PDB file of C-alpha atoms and ligand atoms in Angstrom:
ATOM      1  CA  MET A   1      43.174  35.694 -29.846  1.00  0.00           C
ATOM      2  CA  GLN A   2      42.449  34.026 -33.124  1.00  0.00           C
ATOM      3  CA  ARG A   3      39.228  32.557 -33.812  1.00  0.00           C
ATOM      4  CA  GLU A   4      39.055  29.425 -35.918  1.00  0.00           C
ATOM      5  CA  LEU A   5      36.030  28.543 -37.744  1.00  0.00           C
ATOM      6  CA  LEU A   6      35.193  25.160 -39.415  1.00  0.00           C
ATOM      7  CA  PHE A   7      32.926  25.366 -42.535  1.00  0.00           C
ATOM      8  CA  LYS A   8      31.678  22.227 -44.195  1.00  0.00           C
ATOM      9  CA  VAL A   9      31.388  23.076 -47.884  1.00  0.00           C
ATOM     10  CA  LEU A  10      29.941  20.657 -50.548  1.00  0.00           C
ATOM     11  CA  VAL A  11      31.264  20.555 -54.071  1.00  0.00           C
ATOM     12  CA  ILE A  12      28.506  19.027 -56.434  1.00  0.00           C
ATOM     13  CA  GLY A  13      27.706  18.877 -60.105  1.00  0.00           C
ATOM     14  CA  ASP A  14      27.451  16.135 -62.727  1.00  0.00           C
ATOM     15  CA  LEU A  15      30.030  13.559 -63.571  1.00  0.00           C
ATOM     16  CA  GLY A  16      33.301  14.601 -64.926  1.00  0.00           C
ATOM     17  CA  VAL A  17      32.653  18.361 -64.643  1.00  0.00           C
ATOM     18  CA  GLY A  18      35.985  18.789 -62.649  1.00  0.00           C
ATOM     19  CA  LYS A  19      34.898  18.891 -59.065  1.00  0.00           C
ATOM     20  CA  THR A  20      37.847  16.721 -57.788  1.00  0.00           C
ATOM     21  CA  SER A  21      40.226  18.648 -60.208  1.00  0.00           C
ATOM     22  CA  ILE A  22      39.056  22.068 -58.741  1.00  0.00           C
ATOM     23  CA  ILE A  23      39.621  20.867 -55.200  1.00  0.00           C
ATOM     24  CA  LYS A  24      43.054  19.409 -56.025  1.00  0.00           C
ATOM     25  CA  ARG A  25      44.177  22.619 -57.567  1.00  0.00           C
ATOM     26  CA  TYR A  26      42.906  24.660 -54.731  1.00  0.00           C
ATOM     27  CA  VAL A  27      44.262  22.470 -51.913  1.00  0.00           C
ATOM     28  CA  HIS A  28      47.247  20.808 -53.363  1.00  0.00           C
ATOM     29  CA  SER A  29      48.188  23.100 -56.447  1.00  0.00           C
ATOM     30  CA  ILE A  30      48.102  20.109 -58.839  1.00  0.00           C
ATOM     31  CA  PHE A  31      46.115  19.082 -61.828  1.00  0.00           C
ATOM     32  CA  SER A  32      45.898  15.963 -63.813  1.00  0.00           C
ATOM     33  CA  GLN A  33      44.319  15.297 -67.253  1.00  0.00           C
ATOM     34  CA  HIS A  34      43.626  11.742 -65.969  1.00  0.00           C
ATOM     35  CA  TYR A  35      40.029  11.139 -65.159  1.00  0.00           C
ATOM     36  CA  ARG A  36      39.202   8.809 -62.214  1.00  0.00           C
ATOM     37  CA  ALA A  37      35.606   8.983 -61.069  1.00  0.00           C
ATOM     38  CA  THR A  38      34.935   9.697 -57.542  1.00  0.00           C
ATOM     39  CA  ILE A  39      33.185   6.885 -55.639  1.00  0.00           C
ATOM     40  CA  GLY A  40      30.854   8.173 -52.865  1.00  0.00           C
ATOM     41  CA  VAL A  41      32.671  11.199 -51.279  1.00  0.00           C
ATOM     42  CA  ASP A  42      36.217  12.463 -50.857  1.00  0.00           C
ATOM     43  CA  PHE A  43      37.460  15.128 -48.473  1.00  0.00           C
ATOM     44  CA  ALA A  44      39.955  17.850 -48.515  1.00  0.00           C
ATOM     45  CA  LEU A  45      40.795  20.371 -45.965  1.00  0.00           C
ATOM     46  CA  LYS A  46      41.784  23.980 -46.916  1.00  0.00           C
ATOM     47  CA  VAL A  47      42.969  26.261 -44.250  1.00  0.00           C
ATOM     48  CA  ILE A  48      42.735  30.056 -44.904  1.00  0.00           C
ATOM     49  CA  GLN A  49      44.210  32.896 -42.906  1.00  0.00           C
ATOM     50  CA  TRP A  50      41.104  34.953 -43.614  1.00  0.00           C
ATOM     51  CA  ASP A  51      42.260  38.043 -41.748  1.00  0.00           C
ATOM     52  CA  HIS A  52      44.418  39.107 -38.788  1.00  0.00           C
ATOM     53  CA  ASP A  53      42.347  37.182 -36.292  1.00  0.00           C
ATOM     54  CA  THR A  54      40.450  34.688 -38.323  1.00  0.00           C
ATOM     55  CA  VAL A  55      41.356  31.377 -39.418  1.00  0.00           C
ATOM     56  CA  VAL A  56      38.774  29.583 -41.667  1.00  0.00           C
ATOM     57  CA  ARG A  57      39.046  25.735 -42.022  1.00  0.00           C
ATOM     58  CA  LEU A  58      37.068  24.561 -45.144  1.00  0.00           C
ATOM     59  CA  GLN A  59      36.226  21.044 -45.049  1.00  0.00           C
ATOM     60  CA  LEU A  60      35.457  20.096 -48.772  1.00  0.00           C
ATOM     61  CA  TRP A  61      32.961  17.373 -49.448  1.00  0.00           C
ATOM     62  CA  ASP A  62      33.849  16.154 -53.047  1.00  0.00           C
ATOM     63  CA  ILE A  63      30.521  14.404 -53.900  1.00  0.00           C
ATOM     64  CA  ALA A  64      30.672  11.925 -56.753  1.00  0.00           C
ATOM     65  CA  GLY A  65      28.654  13.098 -59.690  1.00  0.00           C
ATOM     66  CA  GLN A  66      26.929   9.654 -59.876  1.00  0.00           C
ATOM     67  CA  GLU A  67      25.671  10.224 -56.327  1.00  0.00           C
ATOM     68  CA  ARG A  68      22.742  12.419 -57.779  1.00  0.00           C
ATOM     69  CA  TYR A  69      21.192   9.087 -58.749  1.00  0.00           C
ATOM     70  CA  GLY A  70      21.687   7.590 -55.468  1.00  0.00           C
ATOM     71  CA  ASN A  71      20.143   8.183 -51.960  1.00  0.00           C
ATOM     72  CA  MET A  72      23.275   9.079 -49.947  1.00  0.00           C
ATOM     73  CA  THR A  73      23.238  12.962 -50.648  1.00  0.00           C
ATOM     74  CA  ARG A  74      20.963  13.598 -47.711  1.00  0.00           C
ATOM     75  CA  VAL A  75      23.574  12.164 -45.547  1.00  0.00           C
ATOM     76  CA  TYR A  76      26.434  13.889 -47.153  1.00  0.00           C
ATOM     77  CA  TYR A  77      24.748  17.346 -47.203  1.00  0.00           C
ATOM     78  CA  ARG A  78      24.086  17.256 -43.513  1.00  0.00           C
ATOM     79  CA  GLU A  79      25.486  20.307 -41.647  1.00  0.00           C
ATOM     80  CA  ALA A  80      26.993  21.961 -44.669  1.00  0.00           C
ATOM     81  CA  VAL A  81      27.089  25.816 -44.619  1.00  0.00           C
ATOM     82  CA  GLY A  82      27.797  26.329 -48.336  1.00  0.00           C
ATOM     83  CA  ALA A  83      28.252  24.600 -51.642  1.00  0.00           C
ATOM     84  CA  LEU A  84      30.198  25.053 -55.002  1.00  0.00           C
ATOM     85  CA  VAL A  85      27.952  23.956 -57.743  1.00  0.00           C
ATOM     86  CA  VAL A  86      29.994  22.956 -60.828  1.00  0.00           C
ATOM     87  CA  PHE A  87      29.183  22.356 -64.471  1.00  0.00           C
ATOM     88  CA  ASP A  88      31.410  21.965 -67.627  1.00  0.00           C
ATOM     89  CA  CYS A  89      30.981  24.675 -69.920  1.00  0.00           C
ATOM     90  CA  THR A  90      31.721  22.512 -72.863  1.00  0.00           C
ATOM     91  CA  ARG A  91      28.773  20.189 -72.257  1.00  0.00           C
ATOM     92  CA  ALA A  92      25.379  21.663 -72.082  1.00  0.00           C
ATOM     93  CA  SER A  93      23.834  18.713 -70.310  1.00  0.00           C
ATOM     94  CA  THR A  94      25.847  19.562 -67.239  1.00  0.00           C
ATOM     95  CA  PHE A  95      24.602  23.101 -67.120  1.00  0.00           C
ATOM     96  CA  ASP A  96      20.979  21.568 -67.365  1.00  0.00           C
ATOM     97  CA  ALA A  97      21.737  19.420 -64.267  1.00  0.00           C
ATOM     98  CA  VAL A  98      22.777  22.564 -62.240  1.00  0.00           C
ATOM     99  CA  LEU A  99      19.238  23.155 -61.129  1.00  0.00           C
ATOM    100  CA  LYS A 100      18.623  19.484 -60.317  1.00  0.00           C
ATOM    101  CA  TRP A 101      21.705  19.710 -57.981  1.00  0.00           C
ATOM    102  CA  LYS A 102      20.519  22.996 -56.529  1.00  0.00           C
ATOM    103  CA  ASP A 103      17.031  21.661 -55.896  1.00  0.00           C
ATOM    104  CA  ASP A 104      18.561  18.470 -54.388  1.00  0.00           C
ATOM    105  CA  LEU A 105      20.768  20.706 -52.113  1.00  0.00           C
ATOM    106  CA  ASP A 106      17.921  22.930 -51.004  1.00  0.00           C
ATOM    107  CA  SER A 107      15.588  20.121 -50.270  1.00  0.00           C
ATOM    108  CA  LYS A 108      17.899  18.371 -48.171  1.00  0.00           C
ATOM    109  CA  VAL A 109      19.957  21.133 -46.046  1.00  0.00           C
ATOM    110  CA  THR A 110      19.170  24.608 -44.745  1.00  0.00           C
ATOM    111  CA  LEU A 111      20.807  26.765 -42.358  1.00  0.00           C
ATOM    112  CA  ASN A 112      19.735  26.982 -38.826  1.00  0.00           C
ATOM    113  CA  ASN A 113      17.525  29.945 -39.643  1.00  0.00           C
ATOM    114  CA  GLY A 114      15.841  27.960 -42.345  1.00  0.00           C
ATOM    115  CA  LYS A 115      17.517  29.870 -45.327  1.00  0.00           C
ATOM    116  CA  PRO A 116      19.118  28.004 -48.197  1.00  0.00           C
ATOM    117  CA  VAL A 117      23.005  27.444 -47.792  1.00  0.00           C
ATOM    118  CA  PRO A 118      24.844  29.849 -50.002  1.00  0.00           C
ATOM    119  CA  ALA A 119      25.852  28.395 -53.274  1.00  0.00           C
ATOM    120  CA  VAL A 120      28.328  29.690 -55.959  1.00  0.00           C
ATOM    121  CA  LEU A 121      28.059  28.478 -59.488  1.00  0.00           C
ATOM    122  CA  LEU A 122      31.311  27.534 -61.407  1.00  0.00           C
ATOM    123  CA  ALA A 123      31.527  27.338 -65.241  1.00  0.00           C
ATOM    124  CA  ASN A 124      34.578  25.014 -65.278  1.00  0.00           C
ATOM    125  CA  LYS A 125      36.888  24.028 -68.004  1.00  0.00           C
ATOM    126  CA  ALA A 126      36.918  27.584 -69.216  1.00  0.00           C
ATOM    127  CA  ASP A 127      40.221  27.042 -70.923  1.00  0.00           C
ATOM    128  CA  GLN A 128      38.414  24.759 -73.507  1.00  0.00           C
ATOM    129  CA  ALA A 129      35.503  26.882 -74.529  1.00  0.00           C
ATOM    130  CA  ALA A 130      35.819  28.638 -77.733  1.00  0.00           C
ATOM    131  CA  SER A 131      34.293  31.828 -76.322  1.00  0.00           C
ATOM    132  CA  GLN A 132      33.404  33.164 -72.877  1.00  0.00           C
ATOM    133  CA  HIS A 133      30.380  31.579 -71.429  1.00  0.00           C
ATOM    134  CA  PRO A 134      27.311  33.915 -71.608  1.00  0.00           C
ATOM    135  CA  ARG A 135      26.931  35.839 -68.354  1.00  0.00           C
ATOM    136  CA  LEU A 136      25.041  34.190 -65.749  1.00  0.00           C
ATOM    137  CA  ASP A 137      24.081  37.081 -63.369  1.00  0.00           C
ATOM    138  CA  ALA A 138      20.253  36.755 -64.321  1.00  0.00           C
ATOM    139  CA  PHE A 139      20.386  32.932 -63.968  1.00  0.00           C
ATOM    140  CA  CYS A 140      21.920  33.362 -60.441  1.00  0.00           C
ATOM    141  CA  ARG A 141      19.554  35.906 -59.184  1.00  0.00           C
ATOM    142  CA  ASP A 142      16.572  33.916 -60.585  1.00  0.00           C
ATOM    143  CA  ASN A 143      17.967  30.547 -59.067  1.00  0.00           C
ATOM    144  CA  GLY A 144      19.349  31.582 -55.883  1.00  0.00           C
ATOM    145  CA  PHE A 145      22.999  31.434 -56.476  1.00  0.00           C
ATOM    146  CA  VAL A 146      25.094  34.047 -54.663  1.00  0.00           C
ATOM    147  CA  GLY A 147      27.510  34.355 -57.532  1.00  0.00           C
ATOM    148  CA  TRP A 148      29.141  32.599 -60.392  1.00  0.00           C
ATOM    149  CA  PHE A 149      32.830  32.333 -61.751  1.00  0.00           C
ATOM    150  CA  GLN A 150      34.302  30.880 -64.999  1.00  0.00           C
ATOM    151  CA  THR A 151      36.988  28.549 -63.726  1.00  0.00           C
ATOM    152  CA  SER A 152      39.710  26.392 -64.975  1.00  0.00           C
ATOM    153  CA  ALA A 153      41.313  23.663 -62.793  1.00  0.00           C
ATOM    154  CA  LYS A 154      43.845  23.315 -65.559  1.00  0.00           C
ATOM    155  CA  GLU A 155      44.980  26.896 -65.702  1.00  0.00           C
ATOM    156  CA  ASN A 156      44.137  27.703 -62.260  1.00  0.00           C
ATOM    157  CA  SER A 157      41.832  30.580 -62.899  1.00  0.00           C
ATOM    158  CA  ASN A 158      39.120  31.890 -60.502  1.00  0.00           C
ATOM    159  CA  ILE A 159      39.063  29.060 -57.948  1.00  0.00           C
ATOM    160  CA  GLU A 160      40.482  31.221 -55.261  1.00  0.00           C
ATOM    161  CA  GLU A 161      38.022  34.031 -56.127  1.00  0.00           C
ATOM    162  CA  ALA A 162      35.020  31.579 -56.172  1.00  0.00           C
ATOM    163  CA  ALA A 163      36.086  30.123 -52.641  1.00  0.00           C
ATOM    164  CA  HIS A 164      36.485  33.677 -51.452  1.00  0.00           C
ATOM    165  CA  CYS A 165      33.095  34.604 -52.414  1.00  0.00           C
ATOM    166  CA  LEU A 166      31.461  31.528 -50.816  1.00  0.00           C
ATOM    167  CA  VAL A 167      33.351  32.081 -47.481  1.00  0.00           C
ATOM    168  CA  GLU A 168      32.292  35.762 -47.521  1.00  0.00           C
ATOM    169  CA  ASN A 169      28.685  34.708 -47.809  1.00  0.00           C
ATOM    170  CA  VAL A 170      29.111  31.811 -45.165  1.00  0.00           C
ATOM    171  CA  LEU A 171      30.729  34.361 -42.853  1.00  0.00           C
ATOM    172  CA  SER A 172      27.887  36.860 -43.079  1.00  0.00           C
ATOM    173  CA  ASN A 173      25.473  34.079 -42.172  1.00  0.00           C
ATOM    174  CA  ASP A 174      27.731  32.948 -39.510  1.00  0.00           C
ATOM    175  CA  GLU A 175      27.958  36.280 -37.972  1.00  0.00           C
ATOM    176  CA  SER A 176      24.260  36.721 -37.918  1.00  0.00           C
ATOM    177  CA  THR A 177      24.167  33.592 -35.800  1.00  0.00           C
ATOM    178  CA  PRO A 178      25.029  34.078 -32.024  1.00  0.00           C
ATOM    179  CA  VAL A 179      26.331  30.545 -31.454  1.00  0.00           C
ATOM    180  CA  GLU A 180      29.889  29.754 -32.327  1.00  0.00           C
ATOM    181  CA  ARG A 181      30.000  26.706 -34.447  1.00  0.00           C
ATOM    182  CA  GLU A 182      31.884  23.889 -32.976  1.00  0.00           C
ATOM    183  CA  PRO A 183      33.837  21.481 -35.265  1.00  0.00           C
ATOM    184  CA  THR A 184      31.223  18.696 -35.299  1.00  0.00           C
ATOM    185  CA  THR A 185      32.469  16.503 -37.990  1.00  0.00           C
ATOM    186  CA  LEU A 186      35.610  14.487 -38.886  1.00  0.00           C
ATOM    187  CA  VAL A 187      39.126  15.951 -38.402  1.00  0.00           C
ATOM    188  CA  LEU A 188      40.686  15.407 -41.728  1.00  0.00           C
ATOM    189  CA  SER A 189      43.969  16.009 -43.045  1.00  0.00           C
ATOM    190  CA  GLY A 190      45.268  15.577 -46.695  1.00  0.00           C
ATOM    191  CA  TYR A 191      43.200  14.101 -49.176  1.00  0.00           C
ATOM    192  CA  ALA A 192      41.862  10.677 -48.416  1.00  0.00           C
ATOM    193  CA  ASN A 193      39.627   8.637 -50.530  1.00  0.00           C
ATOM    194  CA  ALA A 194      36.879   7.769 -47.946  1.00  0.00           C
ATOM    195  CA  THR A 195      34.187   5.317 -48.633  1.00  0.00           C
ATOM    196  CA  LYS A 196      30.885   5.152 -46.812  1.00  0.00           C
ATOM    197  CA  GLU A 197      32.252   2.632 -44.549  1.00  0.00           C
ATOM    198  CA  HIS A 198      35.156   4.872 -43.536  1.00  0.00           C
ATOM    199  CA  LEU A 199      32.559   7.662 -43.020  1.00  0.00           C
ATOM    200  CA  GLY A 200      30.421   5.481 -40.586  1.00  0.00           C
ATOM    201  CA  CYS A 201      31.271   7.574 -37.472  1.00  0.00           C
ATOM    202  CA  SER A 202      29.640  10.779 -37.437  1.00  0.00           C
ATOM    203  CA  SER A 203      27.839  10.978 -40.746  1.00  0.00           C
ATOM    204  CA  CYS A 204      25.935   7.982 -41.306  1.00  0.00           C
ATOM    205  CA  PRO A 205      22.575   7.208 -39.773  1.00  0.00           C
ATOM    206  CA  LYS A 206      22.632   4.356 -37.254  1.00  0.00           C
TER     207      LYS A 206
HETATM  208  P1  GTP B   1      33.226  12.669 -60.914  1.00  0.00           P
HETATM  209  O1  GTP B   1      33.949  12.356 -59.628  1.00  0.00           O
HETATM  210  O2  GTP B   1      32.892  11.610 -61.721  1.00  0.00           O
HETATM  211  O3  GTP B   1      31.904  13.372 -60.360  1.00  0.00           O
HETATM  212  O4  GTP B   1      33.887  13.905 -61.814  1.00  0.00           O
HETATM  213  P2  GTP B   1      34.620  15.156 -61.204  1.00  0.00           P
HETATM  214  O5  GTP B   1      33.549  16.265 -61.243  1.00  0.00           O
HETATM  215  O6  GTP B   1      35.390  15.084 -59.968  1.00  0.00           O
HETATM  216  O7  GTP B   1      35.572  15.507 -62.448  1.00  0.00           O
HETATM  217  P3  GTP B   1      37.095  15.399 -62.468  1.00  0.00           P
HETATM  218  O8  GTP B   1      37.770  16.470 -61.509  1.00  0.00           O
HETATM  219  O9  GTP B   1      37.623  13.974 -62.098  1.00  0.00           O
HETATM  220  O10 GTP B   1      37.637  15.719 -63.960  1.00  0.00           O
HETATM  221  C1  GTP B   1      37.116  15.015 -65.039  1.00  0.00           C
HETATM  222  C2  GTP B   1      37.976  15.310 -66.278  1.00  0.00           C
HETATM  223  O11 GTP B   1      38.039  16.685 -66.629  1.00  0.00           O
HETATM  224  C3  GTP B   1      39.478  14.894 -65.920  1.00  0.00           C
HETATM  225  O12 GTP B   1      40.093  14.374 -67.148  1.00  0.00           O
HETATM  226  C4  GTP B   1      40.148  16.345 -65.723  1.00  0.00           C
HETATM  227  O13 GTP B   1      41.513  16.338 -66.187  1.00  0.00           O
HETATM  228  C5  GTP B   1      39.314  17.180 -66.604  1.00  0.00           C
HETATM  229  N1  GTP B   1      39.251  18.548 -66.187  1.00  0.00           N
HETATM  230  C6  GTP B   1      38.811  18.909 -64.935  1.00  0.00           C
HETATM  231  N2  GTP B   1      38.806  20.362 -64.771  1.00  0.00           N
HETATM  232  C7  GTP B   1      39.337  20.763 -66.086  1.00  0.00           C
HETATM  233  C8  GTP B   1      39.723  22.058 -66.503  1.00  0.00           C
HETATM  234  O14 GTP B   1      39.359  23.181 -65.871  1.00  0.00           O
HETATM  235  N3  GTP B   1      40.011  22.278 -67.837  1.00  0.00           N
HETATM  236  C9  GTP B   1      40.323  21.100 -68.685  1.00  0.00           C
HETATM  237  N4  GTP B   1      40.699  21.157 -69.875  1.00  0.00           N
HETATM  238  N5  GTP B   1      40.078  19.833 -68.277  1.00  0.00           N
HETATM  239  C10 GTP B   1      39.557  19.672 -66.826  1.00  0.00           C
HETATM  240 MG1   MG B   2      35.425  13.563 -58.750  1.00  0.00          MG
END
């Protein structure tokens, strides 16, 4: 029998680093140069036939960069089991913000066993950087990221690999937990622009 796992994954990072573009590339195989800032949070669902008997449903929460200045992230982060933390490798300030996002994440959500949720670091817009980004292995080790990838939503590089790395880490946590995770959040299809009002049901505090 096939087992189906639903994982809530956050995509966070500063304004304009390419979070929405990465998700649209990953889920819908499209890319646009046009920038339209995300308001609040957007969703997408990626279904992966992980192995012969496992289907992984990744519920991707695309958090607006501007939300780091707001107070909704605690609500958005709830029950997440993994995160992609994105910066723009052409803008140093967005790399500086990576640790602020990581701290925000770790202070607001942990796994059931109290450990931090696995986070993968993405150096996006690799197609634009003049040279390769300096290696981030030591940075990841020191700051609790499970790995890092140079990605390009434009050229479709390394996004699948980064997601794969995250899922592997989520699964290894999941398999150490005896309870099967039930789908607890919204059932989503396609890419809907959801406002906080639409979210109202299961995610917002009463
Ligand atoms: P917020 O929703 O405001 O937090 O931004 P975001 O992180 O979702 O950024 P978004 O995906 O909207 O991308 C911002 C801009 O960067 C858009 O103009 C994209 O076309 C561009 N962009 C995103 N990824 C890449 C990439 O890999 N390479 C290049 N060259 N441009 C990219
Ligand atoms: Mg966006």
